[in-house]
Amino acid sequence: MNMKIDPWSALNIDDYSKLFDEFGIQPFDDMVREIENPHKFMSRKIIFGHRNYDRITDAMNNNKPFSVMSGFMPSGKIHLGHKMVMEEIIWHQQQGADAFVGIADREAHAVRGMSWERCSDIGINEYIISLIALGFEPNGHIYFQSKSEQVKDLAFELSSKANYSELSAIYGFTGETNVAHMLSAVTQSADILHPQLEEYGGPKPTVIPVGSDQDPHIRLTRGLGHKMNMFKIEGREDKKGNHYLSIRSKAAPEEALKEIAERIPGQTKLFEGHVDVLDATDFDTLMKIVQDVELEFGGYAFVPPSSTYHRFMSGLQGGKMSSSVPESYISLTEDPKGAGKKVKRAKTGGRMTLEEQKKLGGEPEKCSVYEMFLFHLVDDDEELAQIYTECRDGTRMCGHCKALAAERTEKFLKEHQELREVAKDRLDEYGL
Ligand code: SF4
């Protein structure tokens, strides 16, 4: 049988094309070429889109400072979906990022009504322990929103730039929504921006690995970061066709603009409320000068956060994974044998009879067992391609596949749970 081998084809990113067209998310394909050893989620197109990831590749390839940040709401069991985000954070940490992980207990308290004790218990015993077991290094930062003064203060400052209409358009808030819920939305923006505060080394590119449904938070935060910055920089062309950059501010004192005009090498012109820079070529140096002056004059300077978007695994029974349906997902803390049994009951892309399977081949694109291999259980690309091809040409049977997936799931969970036991004794290394 002649067929195209594309082991990634289970990932139909057409489903996400709306995000590209409507919201300006860029395809990740071009970025992969810029990365020396991309994570398997990148090379397998599980991460399919990004905003401004070019800033991150530039930082990684040129040894410039950058951060990675993501958060988890402590609302229930840690599952394979959380593991994906944790792996993305840890990979960026290994590439040199200053890594931040926030436990969104303020959100869980405000939105789910959970007690602080329960937030703390789930935050540590489900999420943080697995994060450490997966390889998060102690030079990163793990914090609870409710205990971070920087995040709480920044959330308050950001809330002065966010209004009800904007938040309600994004989150569907109504007149009944309590104020803590609104504040927890702005707190997420503070989570995202706080790695750029002076105490963490100042403005720098920061990547937020998220699922594709999280883009509204990213858009809100990019907008808020922009509004917080003391200066706006715009490219202009005058009547004679000269190109220049205009650095503008309504709020900055005139001395700050004067400082910028003096420090920027080359030709600058100082006006009331703005400085024009002619023929600016070294944009990095110019940005650094502007950011330094912003900070020196008590303002904020944020580089708009970058983001990556991954697609989701489907539930083991098909459809969506749901935390209220334990059969639909694998938790990292559940009994390995029970998890193996779930995998054996999972929906496959197999045919009704063995004869049909041999004749027509299976459909890995519709198979949740294949997804388990693709996302989590097979690191070797050649092995994955072999599973895909054998499935498609009808030489592989679902029973064999399920047994293999169940065995690997059990093995992974057993090993992970042993590593969790070690991680429990290492919490103090992380300041917890
Ligand atoms: Fe899925 Fe394997 Fe069956 Fe193919 S043979 S449909 S990959 S379980």
Coordinates of N, CA, C and O in Angstrom, one line a residue, residues 16 25 38 59 100 116 136 139 148 163 208 211 246 270 305 309 322 331 345 350 428:
Y16 N -7.1 24.9 14.3 CA -6.6 26.1 15.0 C -6.4 27.3 14.1 O -5.9 28.3 14.5
I25 N -1.9 34.9 15.8 CA -0.9 33.9 16.3 C -0.1 33.4 15.0 O -0.7 33.1 14.0
P38 N 15.3 21.2 19.3 CA 13.9 21.5 19.7 C 13.3 20.4 20.6 O 13.6 19.3 20.4
A59 N 17.3 35.2 22.1 CA 18.0 35.2 23.4 C 18.7 33.8 23.6 O 19.9 33.8 24.1
F100 N 10.0 30.5 36.2 CA 9.0 30.9 37.2 C 7.8 30.0 37.1 O 7.2 29.8 36.0
W116 N -7.7 28.4 51.7 CA -6.3 28.6 51.5 C -5.5 27.3 51.9 O -4.5 27.0 51.2
F136 N 12.5 20.2 37.4 CA 12.6 21.6 37.6 C 13.8 21.9 38.6 O 13.9 21.2 39.7
N139 N 17.3 26.6 40.9 CA 17.6 28.0 40.6 C 16.4 28.7 40.0 O 16.4 29.9 39.8
S148 N 3.3 36.1 47.3 CA 4.3 36.9 46.6 C 3.9 38.4 46.6 O 2.9 38.8 46.0
N163 N -10.0 48.0 32.6 CA -11.3 48.4 33.0 C -12.3 47.2 32.9 O -12.0 46.2 32.3
I208 N 5.6 32.3 27.7 CA 4.6 31.7 28.5 C 4.0 30.5 27.6 O 3.3 30.7 26.6
G211 N -1.8 26.4 26.6 CA -2.7 25.7 25.7 C -3.4 26.8 24.8 O -3.4 28.0 25.2
S246 N 10.1 57.6 17.0 CA 9.7 58.6 17.9 C 9.4 58.0 19.3 O 8.6 57.0 19.3
L270 N 15.0 66.6 20.4 CA 14.2 66.6 21.6 C 13.0 67.6 21.4 O 13.3 68.8 21.1
P305 N 5.1 40.0 26.6 CA 5.5 38.6 26.7 C 5.3 37.8 25.4 O 4.4 38.1 24.6
Y309 N 1.8 28.0 21.9 CA 0.5 27.4 22.0 C 0.6 25.9 21.6 O 1.1 25.6 20.5
S322 N -11.7 15.6 30.7 CA -12.4 16.4 31.7 C -12.1 16.0 33.1 O -12.1 14.8 33.4
S331 N -3.9 10.6 35.7 CA -3.3 11.5 36.7 C -1.9 11.0 37.1 O -1.7 9.8 37.1
R345 N -8.7 0.4 28.0 CA -10.1 0.6 27.6 C -10.2 1.8 26.7 O -11.4 2.2 26.4
G350 N -9.0 1.9 15.6 CA -9.0 0.6 14.9 C -10.3 0.3 14.2 O -11.3 1.0 14.5
D428 N 12.7 22.2 50.6 CA 13.4 23.3 51.2 C 14.4 23.9 50.2 O 14.7 25.1 50.3

